[in-house]
Coordinates of C-alpha atoms and ligand atoms in Angstrom, one line a residue:
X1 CA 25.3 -21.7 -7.1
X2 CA 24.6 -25.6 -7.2
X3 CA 21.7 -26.5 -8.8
X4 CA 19.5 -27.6 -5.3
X5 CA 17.2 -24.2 -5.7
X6 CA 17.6 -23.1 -2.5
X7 CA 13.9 -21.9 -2.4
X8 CA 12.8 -25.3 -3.0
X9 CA 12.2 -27.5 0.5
X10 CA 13.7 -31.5 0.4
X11 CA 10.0 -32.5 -0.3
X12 CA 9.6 -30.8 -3.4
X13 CA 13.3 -31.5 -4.8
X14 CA 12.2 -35.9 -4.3
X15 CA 8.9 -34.9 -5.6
X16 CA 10.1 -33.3 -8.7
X17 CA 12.9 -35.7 -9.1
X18 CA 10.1 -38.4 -8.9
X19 CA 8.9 -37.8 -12.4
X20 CA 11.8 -38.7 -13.8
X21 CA 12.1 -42.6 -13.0
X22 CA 9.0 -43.2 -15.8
X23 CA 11.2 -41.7 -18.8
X24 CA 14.0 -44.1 -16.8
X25 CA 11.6 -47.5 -17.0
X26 CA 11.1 -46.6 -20.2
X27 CA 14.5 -46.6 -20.9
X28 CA 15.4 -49.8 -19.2
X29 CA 12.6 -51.6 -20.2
X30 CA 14.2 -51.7 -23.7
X31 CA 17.5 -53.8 -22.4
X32 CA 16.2 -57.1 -22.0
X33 CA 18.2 -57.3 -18.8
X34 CA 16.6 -54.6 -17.1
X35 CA 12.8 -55.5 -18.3
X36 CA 13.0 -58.9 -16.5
X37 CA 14.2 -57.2 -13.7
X38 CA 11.2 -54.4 -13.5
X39 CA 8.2 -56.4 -15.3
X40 CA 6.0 -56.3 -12.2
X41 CA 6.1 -52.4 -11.3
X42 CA 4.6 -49.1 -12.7
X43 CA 5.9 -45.6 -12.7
X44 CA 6.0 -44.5 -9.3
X45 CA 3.3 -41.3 -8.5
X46 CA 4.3 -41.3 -4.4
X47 CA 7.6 -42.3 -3.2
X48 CA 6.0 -45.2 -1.0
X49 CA 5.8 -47.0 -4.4
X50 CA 9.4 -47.5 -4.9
X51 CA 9.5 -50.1 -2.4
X52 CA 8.0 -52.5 -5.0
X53 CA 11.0 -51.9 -7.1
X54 CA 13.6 -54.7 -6.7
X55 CA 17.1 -53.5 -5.2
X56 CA 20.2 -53.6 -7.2
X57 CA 23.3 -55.1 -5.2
X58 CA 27.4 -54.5 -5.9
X59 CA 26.9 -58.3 -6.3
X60 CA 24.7 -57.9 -9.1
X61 CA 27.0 -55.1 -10.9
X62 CA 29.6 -57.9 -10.2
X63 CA 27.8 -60.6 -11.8
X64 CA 26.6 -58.4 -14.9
X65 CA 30.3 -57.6 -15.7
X66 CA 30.5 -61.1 -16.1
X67 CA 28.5 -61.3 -18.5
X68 CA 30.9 -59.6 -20.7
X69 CA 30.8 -59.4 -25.0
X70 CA 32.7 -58.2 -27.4
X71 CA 29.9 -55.5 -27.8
X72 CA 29.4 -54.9 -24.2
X73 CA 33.0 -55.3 -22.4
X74 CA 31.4 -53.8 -19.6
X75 CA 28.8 -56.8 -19.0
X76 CA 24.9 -57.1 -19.1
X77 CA 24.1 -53.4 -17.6
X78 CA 25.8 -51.6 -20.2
X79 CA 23.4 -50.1 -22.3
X80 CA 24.8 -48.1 -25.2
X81 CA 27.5 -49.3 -28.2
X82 CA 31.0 -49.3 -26.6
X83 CA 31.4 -46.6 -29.4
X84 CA 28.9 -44.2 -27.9
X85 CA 31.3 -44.2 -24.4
X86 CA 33.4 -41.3 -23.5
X87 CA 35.3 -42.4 -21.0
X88 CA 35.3 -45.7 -18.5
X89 CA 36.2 -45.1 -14.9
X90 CA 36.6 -47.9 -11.9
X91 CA 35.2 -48.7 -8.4
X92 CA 38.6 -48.4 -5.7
X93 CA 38.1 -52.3 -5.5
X94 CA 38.8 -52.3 -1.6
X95 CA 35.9 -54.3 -0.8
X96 CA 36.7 -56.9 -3.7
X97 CA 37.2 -56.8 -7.4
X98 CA 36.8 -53.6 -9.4
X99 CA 33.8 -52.6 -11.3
X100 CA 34.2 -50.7 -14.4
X101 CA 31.3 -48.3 -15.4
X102 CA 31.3 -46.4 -19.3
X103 CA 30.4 -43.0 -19.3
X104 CA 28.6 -41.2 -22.5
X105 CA 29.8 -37.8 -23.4
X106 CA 26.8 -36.3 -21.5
X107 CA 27.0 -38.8 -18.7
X108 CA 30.8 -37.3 -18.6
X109 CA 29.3 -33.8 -18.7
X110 CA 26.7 -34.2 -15.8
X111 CA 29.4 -35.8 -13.9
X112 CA 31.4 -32.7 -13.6
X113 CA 28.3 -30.5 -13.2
X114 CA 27.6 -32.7 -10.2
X115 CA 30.8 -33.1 -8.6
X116 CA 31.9 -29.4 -9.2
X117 CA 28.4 -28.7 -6.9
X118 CA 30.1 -30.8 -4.2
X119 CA 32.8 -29.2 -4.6
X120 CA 31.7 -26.0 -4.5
X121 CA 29.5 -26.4 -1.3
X122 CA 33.0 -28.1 0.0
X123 CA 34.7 -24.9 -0.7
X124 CA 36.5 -24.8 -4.2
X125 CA 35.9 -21.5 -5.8
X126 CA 37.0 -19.4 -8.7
X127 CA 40.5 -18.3 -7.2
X128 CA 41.0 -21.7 -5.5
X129 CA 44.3 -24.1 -6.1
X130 CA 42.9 -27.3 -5.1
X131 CA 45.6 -30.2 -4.8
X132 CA 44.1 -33.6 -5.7
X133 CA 46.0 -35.9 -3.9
X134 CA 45.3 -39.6 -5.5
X135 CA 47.8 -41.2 -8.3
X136 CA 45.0 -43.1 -10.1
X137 CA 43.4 -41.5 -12.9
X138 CA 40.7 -44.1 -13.2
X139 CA 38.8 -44.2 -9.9
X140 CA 36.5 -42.4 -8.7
X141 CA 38.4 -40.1 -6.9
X142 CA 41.0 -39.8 -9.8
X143 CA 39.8 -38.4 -13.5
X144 CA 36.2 -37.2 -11.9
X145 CA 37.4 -35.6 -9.2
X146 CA 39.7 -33.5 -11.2
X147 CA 36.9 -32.0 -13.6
X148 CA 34.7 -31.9 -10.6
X149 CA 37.3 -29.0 -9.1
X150 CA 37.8 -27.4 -12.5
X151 CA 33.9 -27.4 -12.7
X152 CA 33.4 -25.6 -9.5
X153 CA 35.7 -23.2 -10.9
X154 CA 38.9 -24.0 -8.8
X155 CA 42.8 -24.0 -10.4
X156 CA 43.5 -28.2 -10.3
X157 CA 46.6 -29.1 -9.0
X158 CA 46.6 -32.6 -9.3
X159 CA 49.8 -33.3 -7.5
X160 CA 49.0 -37.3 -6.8
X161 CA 51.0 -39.9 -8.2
X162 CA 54.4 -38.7 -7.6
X163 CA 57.0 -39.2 -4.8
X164 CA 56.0 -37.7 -1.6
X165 CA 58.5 -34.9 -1.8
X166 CA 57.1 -33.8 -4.9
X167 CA 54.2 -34.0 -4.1
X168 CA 55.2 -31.9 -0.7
X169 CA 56.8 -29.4 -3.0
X170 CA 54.0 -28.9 -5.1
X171 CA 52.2 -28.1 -2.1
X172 CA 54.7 -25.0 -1.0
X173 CA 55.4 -24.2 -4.8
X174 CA 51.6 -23.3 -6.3
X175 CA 50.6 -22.1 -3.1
X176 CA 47.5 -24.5 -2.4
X177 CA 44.4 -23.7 -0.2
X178 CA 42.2 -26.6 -0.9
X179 CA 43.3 -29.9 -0.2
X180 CA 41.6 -32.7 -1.2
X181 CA 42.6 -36.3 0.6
X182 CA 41.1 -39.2 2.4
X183 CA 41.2 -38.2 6.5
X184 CA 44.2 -40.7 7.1
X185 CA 46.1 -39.2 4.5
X186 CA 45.5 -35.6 5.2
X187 CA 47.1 -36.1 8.8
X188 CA 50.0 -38.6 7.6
X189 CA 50.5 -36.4 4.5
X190 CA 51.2 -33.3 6.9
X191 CA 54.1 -35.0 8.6
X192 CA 55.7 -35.9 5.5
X193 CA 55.7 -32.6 4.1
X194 CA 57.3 -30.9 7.2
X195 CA 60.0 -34.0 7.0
X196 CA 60.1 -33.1 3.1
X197 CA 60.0 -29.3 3.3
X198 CA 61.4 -28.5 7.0
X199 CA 58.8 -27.1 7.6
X200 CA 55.6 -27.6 9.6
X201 CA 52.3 -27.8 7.3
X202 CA 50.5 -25.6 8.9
X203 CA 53.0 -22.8 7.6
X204 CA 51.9 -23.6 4.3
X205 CA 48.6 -22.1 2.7
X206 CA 46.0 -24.5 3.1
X207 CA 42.6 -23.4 4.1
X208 CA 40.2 -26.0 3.6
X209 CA 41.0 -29.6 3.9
X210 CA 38.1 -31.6 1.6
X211 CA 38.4 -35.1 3.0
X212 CA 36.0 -38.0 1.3
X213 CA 37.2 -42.0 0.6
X214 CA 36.6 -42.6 3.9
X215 CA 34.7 -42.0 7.4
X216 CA 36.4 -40.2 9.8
X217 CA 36.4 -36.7 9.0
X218 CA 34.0 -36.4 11.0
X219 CA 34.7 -37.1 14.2
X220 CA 35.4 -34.1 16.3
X221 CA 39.1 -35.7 17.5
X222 CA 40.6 -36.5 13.5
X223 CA 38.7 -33.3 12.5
X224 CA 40.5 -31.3 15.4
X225 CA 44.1 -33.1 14.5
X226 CA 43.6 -32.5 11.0
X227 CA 42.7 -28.3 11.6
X228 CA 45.8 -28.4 13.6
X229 CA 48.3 -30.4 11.3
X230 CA 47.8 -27.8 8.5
X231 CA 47.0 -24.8 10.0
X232 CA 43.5 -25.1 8.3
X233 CA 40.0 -23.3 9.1
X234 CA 37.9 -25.8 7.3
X235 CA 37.5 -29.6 7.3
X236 CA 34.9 -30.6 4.4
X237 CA 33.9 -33.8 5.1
X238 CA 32.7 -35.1 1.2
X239 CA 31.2 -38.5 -0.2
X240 CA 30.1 -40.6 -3.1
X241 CA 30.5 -43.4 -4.5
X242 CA 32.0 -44.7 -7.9
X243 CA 28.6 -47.5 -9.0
X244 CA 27.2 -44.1 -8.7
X245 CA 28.5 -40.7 -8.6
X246 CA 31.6 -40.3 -7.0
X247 CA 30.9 -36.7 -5.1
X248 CA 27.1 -37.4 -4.1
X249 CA 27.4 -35.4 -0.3
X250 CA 29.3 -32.5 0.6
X251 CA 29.9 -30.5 4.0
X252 CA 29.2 -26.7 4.0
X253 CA 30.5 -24.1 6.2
X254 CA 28.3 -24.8 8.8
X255 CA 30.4 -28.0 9.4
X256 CA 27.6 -29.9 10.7
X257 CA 27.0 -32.6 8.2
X258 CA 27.5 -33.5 4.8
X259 CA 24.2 -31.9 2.8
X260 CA 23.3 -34.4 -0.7
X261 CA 24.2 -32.2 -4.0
X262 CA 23.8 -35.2 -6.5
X263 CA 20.3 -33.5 -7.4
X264 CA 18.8 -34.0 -9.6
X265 CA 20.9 -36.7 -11.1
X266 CA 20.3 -39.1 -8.5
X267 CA 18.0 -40.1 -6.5
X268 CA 18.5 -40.8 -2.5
X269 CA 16.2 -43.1 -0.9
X270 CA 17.2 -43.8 3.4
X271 CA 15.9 -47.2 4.3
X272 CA 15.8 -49.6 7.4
X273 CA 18.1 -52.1 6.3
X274 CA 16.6 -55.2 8.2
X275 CA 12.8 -53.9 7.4
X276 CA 14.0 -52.1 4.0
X277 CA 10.5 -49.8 5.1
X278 CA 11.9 -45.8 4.2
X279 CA 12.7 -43.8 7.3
X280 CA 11.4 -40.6 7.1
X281 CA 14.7 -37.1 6.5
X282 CA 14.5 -36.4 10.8
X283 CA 16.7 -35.1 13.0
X284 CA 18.7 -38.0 14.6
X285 CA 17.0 -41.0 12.0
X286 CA 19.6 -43.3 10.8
X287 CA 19.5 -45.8 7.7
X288 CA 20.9 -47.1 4.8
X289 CA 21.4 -45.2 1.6
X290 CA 19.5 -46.4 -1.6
X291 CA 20.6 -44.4 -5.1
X292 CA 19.1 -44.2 -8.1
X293 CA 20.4 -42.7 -10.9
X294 CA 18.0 -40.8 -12.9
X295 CA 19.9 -39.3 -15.7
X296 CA 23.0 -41.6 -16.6
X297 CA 23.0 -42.9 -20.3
X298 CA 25.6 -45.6 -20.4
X299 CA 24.6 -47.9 -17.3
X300 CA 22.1 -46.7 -14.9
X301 CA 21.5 -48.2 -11.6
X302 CA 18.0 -48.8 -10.4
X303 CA 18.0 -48.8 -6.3
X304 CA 21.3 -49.5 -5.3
X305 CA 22.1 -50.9 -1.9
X306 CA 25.0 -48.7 -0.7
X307 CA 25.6 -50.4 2.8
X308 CA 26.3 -47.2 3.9
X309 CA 24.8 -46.3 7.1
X310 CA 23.7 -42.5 7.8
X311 CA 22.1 -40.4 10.4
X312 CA 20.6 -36.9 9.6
X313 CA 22.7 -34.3 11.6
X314 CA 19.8 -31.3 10.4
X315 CA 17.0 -30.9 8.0
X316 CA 17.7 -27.0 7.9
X317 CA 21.3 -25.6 7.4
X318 CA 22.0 -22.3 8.4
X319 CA 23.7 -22.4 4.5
X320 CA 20.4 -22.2 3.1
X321 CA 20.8 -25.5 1.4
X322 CA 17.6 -26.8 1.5
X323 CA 18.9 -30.3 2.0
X324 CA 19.2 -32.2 4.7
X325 CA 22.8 -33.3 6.1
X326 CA 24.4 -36.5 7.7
X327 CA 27.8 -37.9 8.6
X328 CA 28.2 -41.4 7.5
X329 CA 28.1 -43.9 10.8
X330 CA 29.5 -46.8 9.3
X331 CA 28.8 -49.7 6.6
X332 CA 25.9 -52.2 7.3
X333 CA 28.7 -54.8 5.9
X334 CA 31.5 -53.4 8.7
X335 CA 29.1 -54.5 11.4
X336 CA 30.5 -56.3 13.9
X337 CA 28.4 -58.6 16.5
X338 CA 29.9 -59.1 20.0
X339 CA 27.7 -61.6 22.2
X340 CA 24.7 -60.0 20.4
X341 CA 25.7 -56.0 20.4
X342 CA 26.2 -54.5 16.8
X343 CA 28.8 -52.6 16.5
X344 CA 30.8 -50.5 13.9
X345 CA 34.1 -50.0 14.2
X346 CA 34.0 -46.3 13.2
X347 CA 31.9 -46.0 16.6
X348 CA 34.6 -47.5 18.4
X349 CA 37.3 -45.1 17.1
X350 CA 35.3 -42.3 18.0
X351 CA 34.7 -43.5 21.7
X352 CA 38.5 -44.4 21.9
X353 CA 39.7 -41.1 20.7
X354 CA 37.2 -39.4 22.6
X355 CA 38.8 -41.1 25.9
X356 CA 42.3 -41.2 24.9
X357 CA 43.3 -38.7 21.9
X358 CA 46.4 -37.2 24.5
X359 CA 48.1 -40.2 24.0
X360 CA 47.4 -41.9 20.6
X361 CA 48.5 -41.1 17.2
X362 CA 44.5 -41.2 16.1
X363 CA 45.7 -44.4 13.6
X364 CA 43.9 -47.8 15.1
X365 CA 42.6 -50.7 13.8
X366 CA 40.6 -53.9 14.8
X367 CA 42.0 -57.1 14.3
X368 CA 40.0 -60.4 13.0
X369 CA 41.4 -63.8 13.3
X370 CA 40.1 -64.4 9.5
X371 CA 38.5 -61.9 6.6
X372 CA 35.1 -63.3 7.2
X373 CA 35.0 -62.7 10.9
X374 CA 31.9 -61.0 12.0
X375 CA 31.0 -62.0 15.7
X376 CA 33.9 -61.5 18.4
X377 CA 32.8 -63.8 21.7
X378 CA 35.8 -62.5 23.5
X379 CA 37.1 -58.6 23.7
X380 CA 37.6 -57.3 20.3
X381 CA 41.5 -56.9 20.0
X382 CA 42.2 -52.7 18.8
X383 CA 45.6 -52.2 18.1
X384 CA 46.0 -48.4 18.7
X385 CA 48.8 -46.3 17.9
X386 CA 50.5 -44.3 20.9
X387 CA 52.5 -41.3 21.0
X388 CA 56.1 -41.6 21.2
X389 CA 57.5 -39.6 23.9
X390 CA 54.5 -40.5 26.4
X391 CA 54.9 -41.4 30.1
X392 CA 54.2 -44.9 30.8
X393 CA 51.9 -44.6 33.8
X394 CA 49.4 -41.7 32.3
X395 CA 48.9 -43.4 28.7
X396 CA 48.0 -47.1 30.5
X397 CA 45.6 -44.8 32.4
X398 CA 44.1 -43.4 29.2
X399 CA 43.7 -46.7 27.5
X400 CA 41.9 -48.7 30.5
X401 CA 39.1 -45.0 30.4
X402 CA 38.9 -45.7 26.6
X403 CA 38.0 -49.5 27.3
X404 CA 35.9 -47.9 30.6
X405 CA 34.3 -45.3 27.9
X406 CA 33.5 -48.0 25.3
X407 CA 32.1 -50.7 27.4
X408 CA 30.0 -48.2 28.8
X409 CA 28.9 -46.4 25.4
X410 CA 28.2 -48.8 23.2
X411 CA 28.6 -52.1 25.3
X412 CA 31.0 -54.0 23.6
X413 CA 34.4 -55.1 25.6
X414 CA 37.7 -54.2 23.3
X415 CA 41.4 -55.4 24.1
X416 CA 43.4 -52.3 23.5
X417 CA 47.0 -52.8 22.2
X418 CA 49.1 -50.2 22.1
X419 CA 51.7 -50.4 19.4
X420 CA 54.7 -48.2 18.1
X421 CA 53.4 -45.1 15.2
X422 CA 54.2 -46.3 11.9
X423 CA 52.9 -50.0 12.9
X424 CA 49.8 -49.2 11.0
X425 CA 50.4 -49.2 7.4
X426 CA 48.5 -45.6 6.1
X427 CA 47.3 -45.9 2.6
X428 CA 47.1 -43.1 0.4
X429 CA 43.6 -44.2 -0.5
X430 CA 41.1 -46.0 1.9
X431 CA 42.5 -47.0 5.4
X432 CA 40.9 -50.1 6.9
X433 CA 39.8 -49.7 9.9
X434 CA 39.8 -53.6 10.5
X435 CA 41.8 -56.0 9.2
X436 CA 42.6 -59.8 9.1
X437 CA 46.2 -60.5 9.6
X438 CA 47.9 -62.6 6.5
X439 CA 44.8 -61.0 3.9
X440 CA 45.0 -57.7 2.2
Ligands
ZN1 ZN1 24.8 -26.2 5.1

């Protein structure tokens, strides 16, 4: 079983964990970069009094790299002798530059304890062949994700990085049930196998589809296409992230949310992120996720500002995880402003398909006039995807309900633009859901 004690309620999990960020202090108060950063606060006794802690920022963990040495090539925030790390590993560097991050032997070791507990609640067990689908070894979802699945006990078939029909043929050849992808992949990747193989996917073994990297796996229309493109029972909808712990939340077979399995490693604070005041684990709460983590040697991270923004789907799984669970709404940075309405673009997708999944391929995007673009004073132009062999008349019906549906939902006007498939370039890692033309 993962290490969350089932008998053990949320409360008592962040209480316990709570004892562990005054041997942490202790530790950073030793790096002179750290103790200018936490001179003014105390080992916490309630979690209330983490709010006096200062945040840290991706900016910062960009700006500490900076500060790079011949003793510390990974900047400021690394905190053992470069001969003390393991292993380094690499944010995916789709929302700027890379960040590298050294791991210690034991940080390397409670990696894989972690991310094999994700993987587990995601379904990998003993007598599993999970196919990894990534080519690169050094992010997140590359070199940890492997040990995670060999952690959780599952056979790794890490089948990434090769031409598509190989990568198709290692699929029919070893006789895989878990596969693990980002959602855009997982659907694209079933087409190419059937052109590869001549066969459709869902004639091959897969069981469980574990898709993370991305939001979207949850949403009841790219969940549905997914089951269907492979033939699949399960859709485990999985997240993390690499500044922290790449497998941090992971969906159980209640399918209802994604419960958090990083205990006790890390520490999950939700927050308000205009008020940055906690919002209480409810039913229906949304906010902004804040790690810590407690345990990692080489370069911990003190309240980081994910930008992701959740909303608790239960506080009591009928798993008997006593965690609760979320799906992942958007990113505080994705927001988009029309005359005054936020809006993510995730929620628009969702509304869309909702309206008009008959007709559309389920791949969309939002386009910007430039990167920066936050506010949209005119209707937000979504080029959508639509089916090939579609009647003219019944798919200009379903795009004006979708624009009918999302004015009306989340009151923002969007220009829909249907487009040819295969329009949409589909990554085999993230897929932008938005997207200034002329910048990558
Ligand atoms: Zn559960």
């Amino acid at each position: 079983m993962t290490a969350l004690a089932q008998t053990r309620t949320w409360e008592s999990t962040q209480r316990e964990q709570l004892k562990e960020f005054g041997p942490l202090l202790e530790r950073l108060r030793r790096h002179e970069v750290w103790a200018a950063r936490i001179d003014e606060v105390a080992e916490p006794t309630h979690l209330d009094d983490l709010l006096a802690f200062p945040f840290t920022t991706k900016e910062d963990l960009r700006a500490a790299q900076a500060e790079r040495s011949s003793e510390h090539p990974l900047g400021a925030f690394q905190l053992v002798d470069t001969r003390e790390l393991s292993q380094v590993t690499s944010s995916s560097g789709t929302t700027g530059a890379p960040t590298y991050f050294g791991l210690t032997q034991s940080d390397v070791r409670r990696w894989g304890a972690r991310i094999g507990d994700a993987y587990r609640v995601a379904g990998v067990a003993p007598g599993s062949v999970a196919a990894l689908t990534t080519g690169m070894a050094i992010v997140a979802g590359g070199l940890p994700y492997a040990d995670g699945i060999r952690h959780a006990g599952g056979t790794l078939a890490w089948i990434g990085g090769q031409t598509t029909g190989r990568m198709a043929l290692g699929m029919q050849r070893l006789g895989i049930d878990v596969l693990v992808a980002t959602a855009s992949f997982a659907a694209h990747f079933a087409e190419r196998c059937e052109q590869e193989l001549g066969v459709p996917a869902r004639e091959l073994s897969v069981r469980t589809v574990i898709a993370g990297g991305e939001p979207g796996a949850g949403v009841p229309h790219i969940r549905r296409a997914i089951l269907d493109a492979w033939g699949a029972t399960r859709v485990s909808e999985f997240m993390g992230l690499g500044d922290i712990l790449p497998a941090m939340w992971a969906e159980c077979e209640v399918g209802q949310g994604m419960h958090f399995t990083a205990a006790p490693d890390v520490f999950v604070e939700l927050i308000d992120p205009v008020t940055l005041e906690h919002v209480p684990w409810e039913l229906g709460a949304t906010g902004e996720a804040i790690y810590t983590t407690l345990l990692r040697e080489a370069s911990p991270v003190l309240r980081f500002r994910s930008r992701d923004q959740l909303q608790i789907t239960s506080v009591e799984c009928a798993c008997g995880l006593a965690t609760p669970t979320m799906r992942c709404v958007g990113r505080t940075d994705d927001m988009l402003i029309y005359k005054a309405m936020n809006v993510f673009p995730s929620a628009v997708r969702e509304v869309v398909l909702e309206a008009a999944s008959g007709v559309l391929s389920g791949t969309m995007r939002i386009r910007k006039d430039f990167e920066a673009q936050v506010r949209f004073d005119d209707d937000i132009p979504l080029e959508v995807e639509l089916r090939d062999d579609l009647d003219t008349g019944a798919a200009d019906a379903a795009l004006r309900a979708a624009s009918a549906l999302v004015r009306e939902r989340l009151r923002v006007r969007v220009a829909i633009e249907p487009v040819p498939v295969g329009v949409i370039p589909v990554s085999d890692y993230k897929n932008a859901l938005v997207y200034a033309p002329g910048s990558s």
